[in-house]
Structure formats: structure tokens, C-alpha cells
């Protein structure tokens, strides 16, 4: 029986993970759940999964929940609560599924306790990849990707020698604006941008998919996870989202992982690894898939892809500046304060203005993140 602590249990990944756990009651047990402020859903989750502790980041909502819950569940509050719960010893796997920079510190705490990290929160690797990989080796903490592309690569590379990899091919659906022209990006609406053709996800990652910054973040995520130079990380558009990524080896052979676009499969794999459990909820019938197509991404239209490769070269805290600027820009777009086309412009501006610390320490990362947000929030006031 593996004990699981879920950070972000009311989100898209969190809910999918609980569905998996509901299906495998003899394999997994929930020991902790954390949320930002959605205590209505958390209350239901507590009743069903009976965790020993929960964290509500919003302190007022935590107080409200205490009035409602009569069970023994320990209700912790605030950002510090997120760190506290990861320090408990009563779990084996941390499912890191908070969105954005907020996932970084609690993930580090779990790594330092040698826990397995089922990593959905790609921003953690984007801003602090070097530190995370180093710590995971030092503390013997396995990082198993939940992101579908990285799960696919992880599965393809298993049993292979990484030095024999020619390249990895990250597939990208191209998002809702694959067939729009760059000129049309000025006028797209929030609901159009949120309307992903293949995946149902949280708002932030849905906008990232529309700008293709999601793939940009995934390039950086792959760079750190698989330790390959950026020249060996390629992106190909694959609108059907059936092949979740591929690995080509030096003899020319390509391995791919295929399944219907459903996050339950990579979540299950990250929890059950190195085993595979019998699961019949998401069955891919190869005969019904139809055509699979692939083509080059348009780097001129999707500037965020280029920016992601650039920050790998720039090194230091440049990926952290990119991430913070993207989080601020996406938030402002979702509030209707900026146009969709301004998202990459704002990120480029931050990369030009902000100081890139070449010395990557956690302190420098936290400072860079805060300063980038401060600069952009001042300049693009709500
Ligand atoms: P979501 O917005 O649906 O859920 C986010 C969860 O985190 C919620 O439970 C929310 O309460 C909590 N949360 C949000 N901000 C917080 C904060 N500041 N402090 C504490 N808790 C906070 O997001 P999601 O789509 O589930 O994505 C989660 C992560 O997984 C992201 O990093 C995303 O890139 C990654 N991911 C998601 C998918 C997907 O299909 N949704 C696929 C691959 C990777
Ligand atoms: Mg992905």
C-alpha cells in the first residue's frame, strides 16, 4: 500500500489522481491533501478519502473548514502549512500538482525527505532544474514525470542507455490556435484561448497551450529530467495527441508511447512505477485512431517556443524570469487586462530588463521570481 500526499487536490491533475486512487483502494491511500481555497470540494474529498492532514492556503477558508469538519483530520493553513505537511513522514509519494512557482518549495521539502515525487508541476523544474536534480540525487528521491510527454519519454528510455539517444521528440497538439494567423492573435478571446481541442486542464496550462509556452516549459523540463543538450530536444506538431512523445536512438530507431489523451494514465504510471497495474478505464483502440500526422512548429508565430530554447542558452535565472513573466502575463490575460498577443511580448521585455543571476541558488531564484513579478505588476497595473 503506497501512501500519497497530493498538493493541489482540487485541480485538474488532483481530481484525476483521486479518481485513480478511488479505483485502486488496495494499492494507494491518501494521507494528505492541499488546496488553495476550494474548501467545498476539499470537504467532499476529506469525507471520501479520510486523510490525516489537509492544508488550505487561504487562512480564512481554513478557519471556515474547521467549523465544518468534525473528524480527526488535522487542518493546517497558509503557505507555511504547505511546507509543514511535506515534512511529515506519513507518506511515500508526493504528487506535486500545484500550478506555478508556488509548487517549488514544498516539492523541495519532499525531495529532502527522500520521497518519490510524481511531478506534474513542471514550473518547479523550469525555475530550479539544476537544484532539483542535484537534490534528488543527494537525497535519493526519485522524480517520476506526470506530464504526458515526459512520462512517454521516461517509458521509452526505460532499459535504454541515455548516451545512445539521438534525440527526443516532444509532441505538441498546437493548441486551439494552431490554424490561426499571428495577426489574429490580437483579437482572440479568453474563452477561445481556454478551449483546448484535446485536453481538459486548469486555466493556466490551457493558456500556456494556446501560446505554446506549455511546450516551451516542457522543453526546459525535458532538458533537466533527461540531461540532454537542447539540440537533442525537438518539438513536432501532432494535432491528434495520441503519440505523447518519441525517442530516437543512434541507430535511427524511434520508440513512441501511444494512448488516448487522458492524464489518468501518466498519473497511474508515476504512482505504480516500476509496475503497471491492470486498468480498463482508458483503453486505446488502435483501429479507431485513424490518421496520425506530424509537422514542424511555426517558431515565428509561436514566439514562446523560441524564448524557451533561448533561456536554456542564457542559463542562470533566465528560465525563472521567463516563468515568472509568463505567470504574470497569463494572469493578466485571464483578467482581461492585456491582449493574448502581449503575452510573449511581456516575457521578452522581462528577459531584457531583469538581472540574470548566473549563480543559481534557491535564494536567487526566489528573489528573481519576486522581482520579475514586482516589475511587471507595476508596469502593467490591473
Ligand atoms: P489547476 O489550476 O486545475 O489546479 C491547481 C491546484 O493547485 C488546485 O488544487 C489549487 O487549489 C492549487 N493551487 C493553485 N495555486 C496555489 C497556490 N498558490 N498555493 C497552493 N495551492 C495552489 O491546475 P492543473 O491543470 O491541475 O495543473 C497543475 C500542474 O500540473 C501545473 O503545473 C500544470 O502545468 C501541470 N500539468 C497539468 C496537466 C493537466 O492536464 N491539467 C498536464 C500536465 C501538467
Ligand atoms: Mg504536457
Tab-separated table of C-alpha atoms and ligand atoms in Angstrom, residues 7-14 34-38 57 82 96-100 102 120-123 146-148 199-205 214 218 263, ligand 1:
chain	number	residue	atom	x	y	z
A	7	UNK	CA	-0.530	19.021	-3.427
A	8	UNK	CA	-3.329	20.666	-5.407
A	9	UNK	CA	-6.069	18.059	-4.896
A	10	UNK	CA	-8.889	20.245	-6.249
A	11	UNK	CA	-7.167	20.913	-9.570
A	12	UNK	CA	-7.426	19.038	-12.829
A	13	UNK	CA	-4.452	16.747	-12.026
A	14	UNK	CA	-5.503	16.404	-8.375
A	34	UNK	CA	-3.756	20.536	-0.065
A	35	UNK	CA	-5.776	23.249	-1.790
A	36	UNK	CA	-5.663	26.957	-2.380
A	37	UNK	CA	-9.203	27.896	-1.262
A	38	UNK	CA	-11.794	25.453	-2.643
A	57	UNK	CA	-3.583	28.047	1.803
A	82	UNK	CA	2.297	23.522	2.655
A	96	UNK	CA	3.214	17.739	-6.904
A	97	UNK	CA	0.212	19.241	-8.722
A	98	UNK	CA	0.006	22.842	-7.587
A	99	UNK	CA	0.150	25.206	-10.526
A	100	UNK	CA	3.097	27.597	-10.950
A	102	UNK	CA	4.072	28.033	-5.637
A	120	UNK	CA	3.091	17.415	-12.579
A	121	UNK	CA	4.245	20.902	-11.560
A	122	UNK	CA	6.639	21.481	-14.470
A	123	UNK	CA	7.378	25.027	-13.287
A	146	UNK	CA	3.442	13.104	-14.734
A	147	UNK	CA	3.472	15.452	-17.703
A	148	UNK	CA	2.268	13.167	-20.507
A	199	UNK	CA	-7.222	18.164	-23.189
A	200	UNK	CA	-9.352	19.433	-20.298
A	201	UNK	CA	-6.916	21.187	-17.948
A	202	UNK	CA	-6.576	24.061	-15.473
A	203	UNK	CA	-6.771	27.623	-16.801
A	204	UNK	CA	-3.086	28.490	-16.603
A	205	UNK	CA	-1.818	25.479	-18.544
A	214	UNK	CA	3.457	24.955	-22.381
A	218	UNK	CA	8.284	21.229	-21.433
A	263	UNK	CA	-3.901	12.293	-17.746
B	1	LIG	P1	-5.400	23.616	-11.696
B	1	LIG	O1	-5.426	25.093	-11.777
B	1	LIG	O2	-6.547	22.852	-12.228
B	1	LIG	O3	-5.185	23.181	-10.176
B	1	LIG	C1	-4.236	23.753	-9.353
B	1	LIG	C2	-4.317	23.200	-7.930
B	1	LIG	O4	-3.338	23.856	-7.124
B	1	LIG	C3	-5.666	23.452	-7.233
B	1	LIG	O5	-5.931	22.384	-6.352
B	1	LIG	C4	-5.427	24.728	-6.428
B	1	LIG	O6	-6.218	24.796	-5.264
B	1	LIG	C5	-3.968	24.612	-6.076
B	1	LIG	N1	-3.272	25.905	-6.046
B	1	LIG	C6	-3.278	26.852	-7.019
B	1	LIG	N2	-2.492	27.890	-6.678
B	1	LIG	C7	-1.991	27.599	-5.447
B	1	LIG	C8	-1.117	28.287	-4.566
B	1	LIG	N3	-0.609	29.493	-4.860
B	1	LIG	N4	-0.787	27.683	-3.403
B	1	LIG	C9	-1.297	26.479	-3.084
B	1	LIG	N5	-2.136	25.787	-3.886
B	1	LIG	C10	-2.467	26.336	-5.060
B	1	LIG	O7	-4.032	23.155	-12.406
B	1	LIG	P2	-3.736	21.788	-13.182
B	1	LIG	O8	-4.196	21.901	-14.577
B	1	LIG	O9	-4.179	20.625	-12.355
B	1	LIG	O10	-2.155	21.829	-13.245
B	1	LIG	C11	-1.350	21.590	-12.108
B	1	LIG	C12	0.107	21.441	-12.556
B	1	LIG	O11	0.217	20.279	-13.372
B	1	LIG	C13	0.614	22.603	-13.399
B	1	LIG	O12	1.955	22.844	-13.096
B	1	LIG	C14	0.481	22.094	-14.820
B	1	LIG	O13	1.430	22.668	-15.704
B	1	LIG	C15	0.777	20.609	-14.640
B	1	LIG	N6	0.160	19.751	-15.658
B	1	LIG	C16	-1.184	19.723	-15.794
B	1	LIG	C17	-1.772	18.923	-16.773
B	1	LIG	C18	-3.269	18.845	-16.910
B	1	LIG	O14	-3.758	18.051	-17.700
B	1	LIG	N7	-4.050	19.614	-16.187
B	1	LIG	C19	-0.964	18.170	-17.619
B	1	LIG	C20	0.415	18.218	-17.452
B	1	LIG	C21	0.969	19.009	-16.463
